[in-house]
Amino acid sequence: RAGAGSAALAALYESATDRRTKESVIAALVRQGDRAAIDKLIAVARTETDATVRRHTLNRLRRVDDPRVRELLQDLVER
């Protein structure tokens, strides 16, 4: 059932048009913490065009203990 919550949050993120809503959804995805939520957060960190939202996502992801997140952060450092 946790995946359903993450899917709904991911859809909400995609429909959001303002920064505040996006940042709230990012926080909720971090709290959700399942694989689908982390996948969405990684996608946001890689593709979001709003630098402030992308930075907010990366700051939240720093606290997540997941090898995919460590790989993302390492990739960004090595660029």
CSV table of N, CA and C in Angstrom, one decimal:
chain,number,residue,atom,x,y,z
A,1,ARG,N,0.8,-1.2,0.0
A,1,ARG,CA,0.0,0.0,0.0
A,1,ARG,C,0.8,1.3,0.0
A,2,ALA,N,2.1,1.2,0.5
A,2,ALA,CA,2.9,2.4,0.6
A,2,ALA,C,3.2,3.0,-0.8
A,3,GLY,N,3.3,2.1,-1.8
A,3,GLY,CA,3.5,2.5,-3.1
A,3,GLY,C,2.4,3.4,-3.7
A,4,ALA,N,1.2,3.1,-3.3
A,4,ALA,CA,0.1,3.9,-3.8
A,4,ALA,C,0.2,5.3,-3.3
A,5,GLY,N,0.6,5.5,-2.1
A,5,GLY,CA,0.8,6.9,-1.5
A,5,GLY,C,1.9,7.6,-2.3
A,6,SER,N,2.9,6.9,-2.6
A,6,SER,CA,4.0,7.6,-3.3
A,6,SER,C,3.6,7.9,-4.8
A,7,ALA,N,2.8,7.0,-5.4
A,7,ALA,CA,2.3,7.3,-6.7
A,7,ALA,C,1.4,8.6,-6.7
A,8,ALA,N,0.6,8.7,-5.7
A,8,ALA,CA,-0.3,9.8,-5.6
A,8,ALA,C,0.5,11.1,-5.4
A,9,LEU,N,1.5,11.0,-4.5
A,9,LEU,CA,2.4,12.2,-4.3
A,9,LEU,C,3.2,12.6,-5.6
A,10,ALA,N,3.6,11.6,-6.3
A,10,ALA,CA,4.4,11.8,-7.5
A,10,ALA,C,3.5,12.6,-8.5
A,11,ALA,N,2.2,12.1,-8.6
A,11,ALA,CA,1.3,12.7,-9.5
A,11,ALA,C,1.0,14.2,-9.1
A,12,LEU,N,0.8,14.4,-7.8
A,12,LEU,CA,0.6,15.7,-7.2
A,12,LEU,C,1.8,16.6,-7.6
A,13,TYR,N,3.0,16.1,-7.5
A,13,TYR,CA,4.2,16.9,-7.8
A,13,TYR,C,4.1,17.3,-9.3
A,14,GLU,N,3.8,16.4,-10.1
A,14,GLU,CA,3.8,16.7,-11.6
A,14,GLU,C,2.7,17.7,-11.9
A,15,SER,N,1.6,17.8,-11.1
A,15,SER,CA,0.6,18.8,-11.4
A,15,SER,C,0.8,20.1,-10.7
A,16,ALA,N,1.8,20.1,-9.8
A,16,ALA,CA,2.0,21.4,-9.1
A,16,ALA,C,2.6,22.4,-10.0
A,17,THR,N,2.2,23.6,-9.8
A,17,THR,CA,2.7,24.7,-10.6
A,17,THR,C,3.5,25.7,-9.8
A,18,ASP,N,3.5,25.6,-8.4
A,18,ASP,CA,4.2,26.6,-7.6
A,18,ASP,C,5.2,25.9,-6.8
A,19,ARG,N,6.3,26.7,-6.4
A,19,ARG,CA,7.4,26.1,-5.7
A,19,ARG,C,7.0,25.6,-4.3
A,20,ARG,N,6.1,26.3,-3.6
A,20,ARG,CA,5.8,25.9,-2.2
A,20,ARG,C,5.1,24.5,-2.3
A,21,THR,N,4.2,24.3,-3.2
A,21,THR,CA,3.6,23.0,-3.3
A,21,THR,C,4.6,21.9,-3.6
A,22,LYS,N,5.4,22.2,-4.6
A,22,LYS,CA,6.5,21.2,-4.9
A,22,LYS,C,7.3,20.8,-3.7
A,23,GLU,N,7.7,21.8,-3.0
A,23,GLU,CA,8.6,21.6,-1.8
A,23,GLU,C,7.8,20.8,-0.7
A,24,SER,N,6.5,21.1,-0.6
A,24,SER,CA,5.7,20.3,0.4
A,24,SER,C,5.6,18.8,0.0
A,25,VAL,N,5.4,18.6,-1.3
A,25,VAL,CA,5.4,17.2,-1.8
A,25,VAL,C,6.7,16.5,-1.7
A,26,ILE,N,7.8,17.2,-1.9
A,26,ILE,CA,9.1,16.7,-1.7
A,26,ILE,C,9.3,16.2,-0.3
A,27,ALA,N,8.9,17.0,0.7
A,27,ALA,CA,9.0,16.7,2.1
A,27,ALA,C,8.1,15.4,2.4
A,28,ALA,N,6.9,15.4,1.8
A,28,ALA,CA,6.1,14.2,2.0
A,28,ALA,C,6.7,12.9,1.4
A,29,LEU,N,7.3,13.1,0.2
A,29,LEU,CA,8.0,11.9,-0.4
A,29,LEU,C,9.1,11.4,0.5
A,30,VAL,N,9.9,12.3,1.1
A,30,VAL,CA,11.0,11.9,2.0
A,30,VAL,C,10.4,11.2,3.1
A,31,ARG,N,9.3,11.7,3.7
A,31,ARG,CA,8.7,11.0,4.9
A,31,ARG,C,8.2,9.6,4.4
A,32,GLN,N,7.6,9.5,3.2
A,32,GLN,CA,7.1,8.2,2.7
A,32,GLN,C,8.3,7.2,2.7
A,33,GLY,N,9.4,7.6,2.1
A,33,GLY,CA,10.6,6.9,2.1
A,33,GLY,C,10.7,5.5,1.4
A,34,ASP,N,9.6,5.1,0.7
A,34,ASP,CA,9.7,3.8,0.1
A,34,ASP,C,10.4,4.0,-1.3
A,35,ARG,N,10.6,2.9,-2.0
A,35,ARG,CA,11.4,2.9,-3.2
A,35,ARG,C,10.8,3.8,-4.2
A,36,ALA,N,9.5,3.8,-4.4
A,36,ALA,CA,8.9,4.7,-5.4
A,36,ALA,C,9.1,6.2,-5.0
A,37,ALA,N,9.0,6.5,-3.8
A,37,ALA,CA,9.2,7.9,-3.3
A,37,ALA,C,10.7,8.3,-3.6
A,38,ILE,N,11.6,7.5,-3.3
A,38,ILE,CA,13.0,7.8,-3.5
A,38,ILE,C,13.3,7.9,-5.0
A,39,ASP,N,12.7,7.0,-5.8
A,39,ASP,CA,12.9,7.1,-7.3
A,39,ASP,C,12.4,8.4,-7.8
A,40,LYS,N,11.2,8.9,-7.3
A,40,LYS,CA,10.7,10.2,-7.7
A,40,LYS,C,11.6,11.3,-7.3
A,41,LEU,N,12.1,11.3,-6.1
A,41,LEU,CA,13.0,12.3,-5.6
A,41,LEU,C,14.3,12.4,-6.4
A,42,ILE,N,14.8,11.2,-6.8
A,42,ILE,CA,16.0,11.2,-7.6
A,42,ILE,C,15.7,11.8,-9.0
A,43,ALA,N,14.5,11.5,-9.5
A,43,ALA,CA,14.2,12.1,-10.8
A,43,ALA,C,14.0,13.6,-10.7
A,44,VAL,N,13.4,14.0,-9.7
A,44,VAL,CA,13.3,15.5,-9.5
A,44,VAL,C,14.7,16.1,-9.4
A,45,ALA,N,15.5,15.5,-8.6
A,45,ALA,CA,16.9,16.1,-8.4
A,45,ALA,C,17.6,16.1,-9.8
A,46,ARG,N,17.4,15.2,-10.6
A,46,ARG,CA,18.0,15.2,-11.9
A,46,ARG,C,17.4,16.1,-13.0
A,47,THR,N,16.1,16.3,-12.9
A,47,THR,CA,15.4,16.9,-14.0
A,47,THR,C,14.7,18.2,-13.7
A,48,GLU,N,14.4,18.6,-12.5
A,48,GLU,CA,13.7,19.8,-12.2
A,48,GLU,C,14.4,21.0,-12.7
A,49,THR,N,13.7,21.9,-13.4
A,49,THR,CA,14.3,23.1,-14.0
A,49,THR,C,14.4,24.2,-13.0
A,50,ASP,N,13.7,24.2,-12.0
A,50,ASP,CA,13.7,25.3,-10.9
A,50,ASP,C,14.9,24.9,-10.0
A,51,ALA,N,15.9,25.7,-10.1
A,51,ALA,CA,17.2,25.4,-9.3
A,51,ALA,C,16.9,25.4,-7.8
A,52,THR,N,16.0,26.2,-7.3
A,52,THR,CA,15.7,26.3,-5.9
A,52,THR,C,15.0,25.0,-5.4
A,53,VAL,N,14.1,24.5,-6.2
A,53,VAL,CA,13.4,23.2,-5.9
A,53,VAL,C,14.4,22.1,-6.0
A,54,ARG,N,15.2,22.1,-7.0
A,54,ARG,CA,16.3,21.0,-7.2
A,54,ARG,C,17.2,21.0,-5.9
A,55,ARG,N,17.6,22.2,-5.5
A,55,ARG,CA,18.5,22.3,-4.3
A,55,ARG,C,17.8,21.8,-3.1
A,56,HIS,N,16.5,22.2,-2.9
A,56,HIS,CA,15.7,21.7,-1.8
A,56,HIS,C,15.6,20.2,-1.8
A,57,THR,N,15.4,19.6,-3.0
A,57,THR,CA,15.3,18.2,-3.1
A,57,THR,C,16.6,17.5,-2.7
A,58,LEU,N,17.7,18.1,-3.2
A,58,LEU,CA,19.1,17.5,-2.8
A,58,LEU,C,19.3,17.6,-1.3
A,59,ASN,N,18.9,18.7,-0.7
A,59,ASN,CA,19.1,18.9,0.7
A,59,ASN,C,18.4,17.9,1.5
A,60,ARG,N,17.1,17.6,1.1
A,60,ARG,CA,16.3,16.5,1.7
A,60,ARG,C,17.0,15.1,1.5
A,61,LEU,N,17.4,14.9,0.3
A,61,LEU,CA,18.0,13.6,-0.1
A,61,LEU,C,19.3,13.3,0.7
A,62,ARG,N,20.0,14.3,1.1
A,62,ARG,CA,21.3,14.1,1.8
A,62,ARG,C,21.1,13.2,3.1
A,63,ARG,N,19.9,13.3,3.6
A,63,ARG,CA,19.6,12.6,4.9
A,63,ARG,C,19.0,11.2,4.7
A,64,VAL,N,18.9,10.8,3.4
A,64,VAL,CA,18.3,9.5,3.1
A,64,VAL,C,19.4,8.5,2.9
A,65,ASP,N,19.3,7.4,3.7
A,65,ASP,CA,20.3,6.3,3.6
A,65,ASP,C,19.9,5.3,2.5
A,66,ASP,N,20.3,5.6,1.3
A,66,ASP,CA,19.9,4.7,0.2
A,66,ASP,C,21.1,4.7,-0.8
A,67,PRO,N,21.6,3.6,-1.3
A,67,PRO,CA,22.7,3.6,-2.2
A,67,PRO,C,22.5,4.4,-3.5
A,68,ARG,N,21.2,4.4,-3.9
A,68,ARG,CA,20.9,5.2,-5.2
A,68,ARG,C,21.1,6.7,-4.9
A,69,VAL,N,20.8,7.1,-3.7
A,69,VAL,CA,20.9,8.5,-3.4
A,69,VAL,C,22.4,8.8,-3.3
A,70,ARG,N,23.2,8.0,-2.7
A,70,ARG,CA,24.6,8.2,-2.6
A,70,ARG,C,25.3,8.3,-4.0
A,71,GLU,N,24.8,7.4,-4.9
A,71,GLU,CA,25.3,7.4,-6.3
A,71,GLU,C,24.9,8.7,-7.0
A,72,LEU,N,23.7,9.2,-6.8
A,72,LEU,CA,23.3,10.5,-7.3
A,72,LEU,C,24.2,11.6,-6.8
A,73,LEU,N,24.4,11.7,-5.5
A,73,LEU,CA,25.2,12.7,-5.0
A,73,LEU,C,26.6,12.7,-5.4
A,74,GLN,N,27.2,11.4,-5.5
A,74,GLN,CA,28.5,11.3,-6.0
A,74,GLN,C,28.6,11.7,-7.5
A,75,ASP,N,27.6,11.4,-8.3
A,75,ASP,CA,27.6,11.8,-9.7
A,75,ASP,C,27.6,13.3,-9.8
A,76,LEU,N,26.9,14.0,-9.0
A,76,LEU,CA,26.8,15.5,-9.0
A,76,LEU,C,28.1,16.1,-8.6
A,77,VAL,N,28.8,15.5,-7.6
A,77,VAL,CA,30.0,16.0,-7.1
A,77,VAL,C,31.1,15.9,-8.2
A,78,GLU,N,31.1,14.8,-9.0
A,78,GLU,CA,32.1,14.5,-9.9
A,78,GLU,C,31.9,15.3,-11.2
A,79,ARG,N,30.8,15.9,-11.4
A,79,ARG,CA,30.6,16.7,-12.7
A,79,ARG,C,31.5,17.9,-12.8
